mmCIF file of C-alpha atoms in Angstrom:
data_model
loop_
_atom_site.group_PDB
_atom_site.id
_atom_site.type_symbol
_atom_site.label_atom_id
_atom_site.label_comp_id
_atom_site.label_asym_id
_atom_site.label_seq_id
_atom_site.Cartn_x
_atom_site.Cartn_y
_atom_site.Cartn_z
ATOM 1 C CA MET A 5 8.782 -16.156 327.114
ATOM 2 C CA MET A 6 8.831 -19.571 325.399
ATOM 3 C CA TRP A 7 10.021 -20.344 321.871
ATOM 4 C CA ARG A 8 9.212 -23.697 320.343
ATOM 5 C CA SER A 9 9.968 -24.978 316.796
ATOM 6 C CA LEU A 10 7.225 -27.290 315.291
ATOM 7 C CA SER A 11 9.613 -28.777 312.719
ATOM 8 C CA ASP A 12 9.439 -32.121 314.445
ATOM 9 C CA ARG A 13 5.723 -32.138 314.244
ATOM 10 C CA PRO A 14 4.734 -32.658 317.864
ATOM 11 C CA THR A 15 1.157 -33.753 318.460
ATOM 12 C CA LEU A 16 -1.221 -31.176 320.087
ATOM 13 C CA SER A 17 -1.240 -33.041 323.360
ATOM 14 C CA SER A 18 2.563 -33.135 323.406
ATOM 15 C CA LEU A 19 2.704 -29.404 322.783
ATOM 16 C CA LYS A 20 0.200 -28.702 325.583
ATOM 17 C CA ASN A 21 2.108 -30.649 327.891
ATOM 18 C CA GLN A 22 5.359 -28.799 327.198
ATOM 19 C CA LEU A 23 3.563 -25.684 327.704
ATOM 20 C CA GLN A 24 2.116 -26.556 330.835
ATOM 21 C CA GLN A 25 5.482 -27.557 332.175
ATOM 22 C CA PHE A 26 7.004 -24.352 331.177
ATOM 23 C CA PHE A 27 4.307 -22.354 332.772
ATOM 24 C CA ALA A 28 4.362 -24.524 335.991
ATOM 25 C CA GLN A 29 7.940 -23.589 336.531
ATOM 26 C CA SER A 30 7.102 -19.991 337.204
ATOM 27 C CA GLN A 31 3.462 -19.989 338.101
ATOM 28 C CA GLN A 32 1.669 -21.086 341.282
ATOM 29 C CA PRO A 33 -0.823 -22.783 341.774
ATOM 30 C CA SER A 34 -1.055 -25.366 338.888
ATOM 31 C CA LEU A 35 -3.793 -24.305 336.387
ATOM 32 C CA PRO A 36 -5.916 -26.804 334.449
ATOM 33 C CA THR A 37 -5.674 -25.289 330.822
ATOM 34 C CA ILE A 38 -3.223 -23.414 328.612
ATOM 35 C CA ILE A 39 -5.890 -20.608 328.394
ATOM 36 C CA ASP A 40 -5.891 -20.359 332.260
ATOM 37 C CA TYR A 41 -2.181 -19.843 332.231
ATOM 38 C CA LEU A 42 -2.400 -17.064 329.468
ATOM 39 C CA ARG A 43 -5.147 -15.343 331.704
ATOM 40 C CA HIS A 44 -3.234 -15.574 334.830
ATOM 41 C CA SER A 45 0.160 -14.121 333.836
ATOM 42 C CA ARG A 46 1.197 -11.993 330.689
ATOM 43 C CA CYS A 47 3.197 -14.417 328.643
ATOM 44 C CA LEU A 48 4.843 -14.544 325.177
ATOM 45 C CA VAL A 49 4.752 -17.864 323.219
ATOM 46 C CA ILE A 50 6.369 -18.169 319.817
ATOM 47 C CA LEU A 51 5.734 -21.257 317.727
ATOM 48 C CA ASP A 52 8.064 -21.335 314.811
ATOM 49 C CA ASP A 53 7.899 -23.506 311.490
ATOM 50 C CA LEU A 54 4.115 -23.981 311.765
ATOM 51 C CA HIS A 55 4.226 -24.824 307.932
ATOM 52 C CA ASN A 56 5.494 -28.299 308.909
ATOM 53 C CA LEU A 57 2.022 -29.176 310.083
ATOM 54 C CA PHE A 58 0.443 -28.340 306.734
ATOM 55 C CA LYS A 59 -0.119 -30.648 303.587
ATOM 56 C CA SER A 60 2.097 -30.381 300.544
ATOM 57 C CA GLY A 61 0.197 -30.530 297.414
ATOM 58 C CA GLU A 62 -2.819 -28.692 298.702
ATOM 59 C CA LEU A 63 -3.798 -24.902 298.836
ATOM 60 C CA ALA A 64 -1.908 -23.071 301.698
ATOM 61 C CA GLY A 65 -2.693 -23.675 305.375
ATOM 62 C CA GLU A 66 -4.336 -27.099 305.116
ATOM 63 C CA TYR A 67 -3.383 -29.135 308.123
ATOM 64 C CA LEU A 68 -2.138 -32.663 307.945
ATOM 65 C CA THR A 69 -4.812 -35.242 309.016
ATOM 66 C CA ASP A 70 -3.294 -35.780 312.375
ATOM 67 C CA TYR A 71 -2.705 -32.197 313.195
ATOM 68 C CA LYS A 72 -6.203 -30.634 312.638
ATOM 69 C CA GLU A 73 -6.700 -30.184 316.354
ATOM 70 C CA TYR A 74 -4.304 -27.338 316.116
ATOM 71 C CA ARG A 75 -6.928 -25.341 314.118
ATOM 72 C CA THR A 76 -9.341 -25.590 317.115
ATOM 73 C CA PHE A 77 -6.574 -24.834 319.667
ATOM 74 C CA PHE A 78 -5.488 -21.564 317.705
ATOM 75 C CA ARG A 79 -9.036 -20.429 317.618
ATOM 76 C CA GLN A 80 -9.498 -20.923 321.348
ATOM 77 C CA ILE A 81 -6.403 -18.823 322.020
ATOM 78 C CA ALA A 82 -7.653 -16.050 319.544
ATOM 79 C CA LYS A 83 -11.245 -15.858 320.746
ATOM 80 C CA ASN A 84 -10.760 -16.194 324.492
ATOM 81 C CA HIS A 85 -9.960 -13.048 326.467
ATOM 82 C CA HIS A 86 -6.355 -13.190 328.088
ATOM 83 C CA GLN A 87 -3.406 -10.884 328.529
ATOM 84 C CA SER A 88 -0.751 -12.904 326.670
ATOM 85 C CA CYS A 89 0.492 -12.979 323.089
ATOM 86 C CA VAL A 90 0.964 -16.042 320.948
ATOM 87 C CA ILE A 91 3.028 -15.728 317.703
ATOM 88 C CA LEU A 92 2.954 -18.142 314.943
ATOM 89 C CA ILE A 93 5.861 -18.110 312.411
ATOM 90 C CA SER A 94 5.159 -19.857 309.148
ATOM 91 C CA TRP A 95 5.832 -20.044 305.359
ATOM 92 C CA GLU A 96 2.085 -20.353 304.984
ATOM 93 C CA LYS A 97 -0.790 -18.448 306.592
ATOM 94 C CA PRO A 98 -3.237 -20.860 308.365
ATOM 95 C CA ARG A 99 -6.786 -20.637 307.015
ATOM 96 C CA GLU A 100 -8.257 -20.063 310.505
ATOM 97 C CA ILE A 101 -6.126 -16.948 310.944
ATOM 98 C CA ALA A 102 -7.528 -15.377 307.800
ATOM 99 C CA THR A 103 -11.002 -16.068 309.200
ATOM 100 C CA LEU A 104 -10.224 -14.763 312.473
ATOM 101 C CA GLU A 105 -8.870 -11.614 310.951
ATOM 102 C CA ALA A 106 -12.119 -11.198 309.112
ATOM 103 C CA GLU A 107 -14.172 -11.508 312.358
ATOM 104 C CA LYS A 108 -12.092 -8.658 313.770
ATOM 105 C CA HIS A 109 -10.734 -10.509 316.770
ATOM 106 C CA SER A 110 -7.463 -9.468 318.170
ATOM 107 C CA THR A 111 -5.560 -11.399 315.476
ATOM 108 C CA ARG A 112 -3.173 -9.858 313.012
ATOM 109 C CA THR A 113 -0.875 -10.911 310.227
ATOM 110 C CA LEU A 114 2.489 -9.367 309.858
ATOM 111 C CA HIS A 115 4.207 -10.128 306.413
ATOM 112 C CA LEU A 116 7.934 -9.829 307.127
ATOM 113 C CA LYS A 117 9.659 -7.510 304.677
ATOM 114 C CA GLY A 118 13.247 -7.666 303.728
ATOM 115 C CA LEU A 119 15.999 -5.723 305.349
ATOM 116 C CA SER A 120 17.148 -2.480 304.072
ATOM 117 C CA ALA A 121 19.944 -0.549 305.635
ATOM 118 C CA ASP A 122 20.560 -3.316 308.263
ATOM 119 C CA ALA A 123 21.273 -5.760 305.362
ATOM 120 C CA GLU A 124 24.608 -3.846 304.878
ATOM 121 C CA LYS A 125 25.760 -5.519 308.039
ATOM 122 C CA ILE A 126 25.578 -8.819 306.349
ATOM 123 C CA LEU A 127 27.557 -7.697 303.296
ATOM 124 C CA ARG A 128 30.108 -6.040 305.656
ATOM 125 C CA SER A 129 30.527 -9.301 307.588
ATOM 126 C CA HIS A 130 31.675 -10.910 304.407
ATOM 127 C CA GLN A 131 33.848 -8.128 303.700
ATOM 128 C CA LEU A 132 32.509 -7.325 300.372
ATOM 129 C CA THR A 133 33.797 -4.244 298.437
ATOM 130 C CA ASP A 134 32.100 -1.512 296.253
ATOM 131 C CA SER A 135 29.680 -0.384 299.036
ATOM 132 C CA ASP A 136 28.059 2.029 296.537
ATOM 133 C CA LYS A 137 26.735 -0.976 294.839
ATOM 134 C CA TRP A 138 25.362 -2.569 297.997
ATOM 135 C CA PRO A 139 21.916 -1.006 297.766
ATOM 136 C CA GLU A 140 21.416 -2.502 294.300
ATOM 137 C CA LEU A 141 22.429 -5.978 295.439
ATOM 138 C CA ILE A 142 20.143 -5.717 298.458
ATOM 139 C CA ASN A 143 17.167 -4.720 296.465
ATOM 140 C CA LEU A 144 17.926 -7.363 293.808
ATOM 141 C CA TYR A 145 17.678 -10.051 296.435
ATOM 142 C CA GLN A 146 14.704 -8.366 298.414
ATOM 143 C CA GLY A 147 16.720 -7.754 301.522
ATOM 144 C CA HIS A 148 16.267 -11.329 302.438
ATOM 145 C CA PRO A 149 18.814 -12.244 305.046
ATOM 146 C CA THR A 150 19.434 -15.901 304.016
ATOM 147 C CA TRP A 151 19.593 -15.022 300.427
ATOM 148 C CA LEU A 152 22.079 -12.203 300.918
ATOM 149 C CA ASN A 153 24.354 -14.503 303.097
ATOM 150 C CA ILE A 154 24.354 -17.133 300.270
ATOM 151 C CA ILE A 155 24.889 -14.735 297.448
ATOM 152 C CA ALA A 156 27.604 -12.744 299.396
ATOM 153 C CA SER A 157 29.418 -16.131 300.008
ATOM 154 C CA THR A 158 29.233 -16.715 296.118
ATOM 155 C CA ILE A 159 30.608 -13.263 295.409
ATOM 156 C CA VAL A 160 33.573 -13.901 297.783
ATOM 157 C CA GLU A 161 34.244 -17.327 296.145
ATOM 158 C CA LEU A 162 34.020 -16.177 292.556
ATOM 159 C CA PHE A 163 34.578 -12.498 292.347
ATOM 160 C CA ASP A 164 36.904 -11.877 295.307
ATOM 161 C CA GLY A 165 34.226 -9.946 297.132
ATOM 162 C CA SER A 166 33.681 -7.359 294.347
ATOM 163 C CA VAL A 167 29.917 -6.603 294.191
ATOM 164 C CA SER A 168 30.515 -4.342 291.068
ATOM 165 C CA LEU A 169 32.126 -7.348 289.171
ATOM 166 C CA PHE A 170 29.243 -9.652 290.290
ATOM 167 C CA LEU A 171 26.568 -7.325 289.048
ATOM 168 C CA SER A 172 28.329 -6.496 285.791
ATOM 169 C CA TYR A 173 28.294 -10.215 284.734
ATOM 170 C CA SER A 174 24.611 -10.901 285.797
ATOM 171 C CA GLU A 175 22.261 -10.311 282.945
ATOM 172 C CA ASP A 176 19.725 -12.178 284.849
ATOM 173 C CA ILE A 177 19.229 -12.652 288.554
ATOM 174 C CA PHE A 178 21.912 -15.259 289.697
ATOM 175 C CA LEU A 179 20.401 -17.922 291.898
ATOM 176 C CA GLY A 180 23.078 -20.538 292.533
ATOM 177 C CA ASP A 181 22.736 -22.035 295.833
ATOM 178 C CA LEU A 182 19.318 -20.433 296.368
ATOM 179 C CA GLU A 183 17.900 -22.927 294.019
ATOM 180 C CA PRO A 184 17.302 -25.830 296.599
ATOM 181 C CA ILE A 185 15.577 -23.293 298.998
ATOM 182 C CA LEU A 186 13.303 -22.061 296.176
ATOM 183 C CA GLU A 187 12.551 -25.667 295.147
ATOM 184 C CA SER A 188 11.506 -26.612 298.650
ATOM 185 C CA HIS A 189 8.848 -23.951 298.512
ATOM 186 C CA LEU A 190 7.540 -24.779 295.148
ATOM 187 C CA GLU A 191 7.248 -28.450 295.926
ATOM 188 C CA ARG A 192 4.624 -27.625 298.361
ATOM 189 C CA LEU A 193 2.306 -26.025 295.734
ATOM 190 C CA SER A 194 -0.968 -27.797 294.596
ATOM 191 C CA ASP A 195 -1.459 -28.683 290.992
ATOM 192 C CA LEU A 196 -3.791 -25.695 290.580
ATOM 193 C CA GLU A 197 -1.167 -23.257 291.995
ATOM 194 C CA GLN A 198 1.501 -24.716 289.732
ATOM 195 C CA GLN A 199 -0.765 -24.159 286.683
ATOM 196 C CA VAL A 200 -1.411 -20.539 287.648
ATOM 197 C CA ILE A 201 2.219 -19.590 288.767
ATOM 198 C CA SER A 202 3.495 -20.964 285.416
ATOM 199 C CA GLY A 203 1.479 -18.124 283.637
ATOM 200 C CA PHE A 204 3.563 -15.529 285.584
ATOM 201 C CA ARG A 205 6.528 -16.325 283.267
ATOM 202 C CA LYS A 206 4.872 -14.450 280.484
ATOM 203 C CA ASN A 207 3.049 -11.738 282.568
ATOM 204 C CA GLN A 208 4.633 -9.284 284.778
ATOM 205 C CA ALA A 209 1.274 -8.935 286.732
ATOM 206 C CA ILE A 210 -2.191 -10.671 286.655
ATOM 207 C CA ALA A 211 -5.580 -9.027 287.529
ATOM 208 C CA LEU A 212 -8.411 -10.781 289.094
ATOM 209 C CA SER A 213 -10.477 -9.718 286.165
ATOM 210 C CA GLN A 214 -8.163 -11.499 283.669
ATOM 211 C CA LYS A 215 -9.169 -14.702 282.134
ATOM 212 C CA PRO A 216 -7.249 -17.792 282.972
ATOM 213 C CA THR A 217 -4.549 -18.665 280.421
ATOM 214 C CA ASN A 218 -5.390 -22.322 280.806
ATOM 215 C CA PRO A 219 -8.971 -22.595 279.393
ATOM 216 C CA GLU A 220 -9.610 -25.594 281.642
ATOM 217 C CA LEU A 221 -9.445 -23.391 284.678
ATOM 218 C CA SER A 222 -12.555 -21.471 285.944
ATOM 219 C CA GLN A 223 -12.272 -17.913 287.223
ATOM 220 C CA SER A 224 -13.020 -19.295 290.705
ATOM 221 C CA GLU A 225 -10.046 -21.666 290.513
ATOM 222 C CA LEU A 226 -7.803 -18.843 289.537
ATOM 223 C CA TRP A 227 -8.892 -16.744 292.425
ATOM 224 C CA SER A 228 -8.276 -19.588 294.790
ATOM 225 C CA ALA A 229 -4.892 -20.122 293.483
ATOM 226 C CA ILE A 230 -3.996 -16.503 293.619
ATOM 227 C CA GLN A 231 -5.301 -16.228 297.217
ATOM 228 C CA SER A 232 -3.215 -19.305 298.270
ATOM 229 C CA LEU A 233 -0.056 -17.989 296.560
ATOM 230 C CA VAL A 234 -0.413 -14.684 298.330
ATOM 231 C CA ARG A 235 -0.635 -16.477 301.629
ATOM 232 C CA ARG A 236 2.525 -18.297 300.694
ATOM 233 C CA GLY A 237 4.255 -15.114 300.164
ATOM 234 C CA LEU A 238 5.047 -15.819 296.540
ATOM 235 C CA LEU A 239 2.634 -13.270 295.067
ATOM 236 C CA GLU A 240 2.266 -9.675 296.236
ATOM 237 C CA LYS A 241 -0.556 -7.336 295.405
ATOM 238 C CA ILE A 242 0.274 -3.954 293.699
ATOM 239 C CA SER A 243 -2.009 -1.108 292.580
ATOM 240 C CA GLU A 244 -2.207 -0.282 288.921
ATOM 241 C CA GLY A 245 -4.638 2.542 288.262
ATOM 242 C CA GLU A 246 -7.962 1.621 290.000
ATOM 243 C CA ARG A 247 -7.511 -2.117 289.900
ATOM 244 C CA GLY A 248 -5.499 -4.555 292.038
ATOM 245 C CA MET A 249 -2.820 -6.565 290.357
ATOM 246 C CA PHE A 250 -0.802 -9.467 291.569
ATOM 247 C CA GLN A 251 2.859 -9.947 290.608
ATOM 248 C CA LEU A 252 5.480 -12.637 291.145
ATOM 249 C CA HIS A 253 8.484 -11.576 293.204
ATOM 250 C CA PRO A 254 11.461 -11.197 290.758
ATOM 251 C CA ILE A 255 13.513 -14.012 292.358
ATOM 252 C CA TRP A 256 10.723 -16.418 291.843
ATOM 253 C CA GLN A 257 10.075 -15.160 288.285
ATOM 254 C CA GLN A 258 13.747 -15.930 287.480
ATOM 255 C CA TYR A 259 13.593 -19.287 289.121
ATOM 256 C CA LEU A 260 10.422 -20.230 287.025
ATOM 257 C CA LYS A 261 12.063 -19.034 283.911
ATOM 258 C CA PHE A 262 14.956 -21.260 284.656
ATOM 259 C CA LYS A 263 12.879 -24.263 285.911
ATOM 260 C CA LEU A 264 10.259 -24.270 283.423
ATOM 261 C CA SER A 265 12.253 -23.327 280.241
#
């Protein structure tokens, strides 16, 4: 198994060299391409922080100019037969992955959900009290481990670890030190996405059949923005009767309420 963060934005040739060096340590003889190594032995390769290769201010999954070769590389891995597994971890879904899924190749997307019962271990590690209120706290912050760690520290700092006291004072969802994290996500949005997402302050959910609140936006632009926001994990699809609706996660709704007020 090999894990590699892409936070330092390695060029594709640099990444390929690192992969070949890794494979060469355990495989003989030396093989000419990465695909050959993936065919020769069963390997697990995890490439983390893929979103660092994408442009900010554009719809989700658009590569920076000097990193567009990655698109072809990932397509080759997905479309060639081999016995290995390559996992991409990202804030944003690459566009070519969506296309490959539609072509029914052995490519899948897993949207990581928040923790449930396991989240209690985080709260227990901070020695929080009022365990009967823990499920409410976990649900409020979507079981997100990083968010729960941050909020748990706040509860210790301000409320002596009392979850009940914290919840009793919070009319709205408290963000505190979560704000810089949320800001870093919203800074990546395109102008089109920012226009659409601001409309979720007034609407609990939006249907695809709904007319854009901004008369300057076309229906097609609205759909493109919603699709991109879903690929960023900021919107989720829900069923309401026979039609699909898209809603903003409560944490993001609270942040927009604070940010755009």
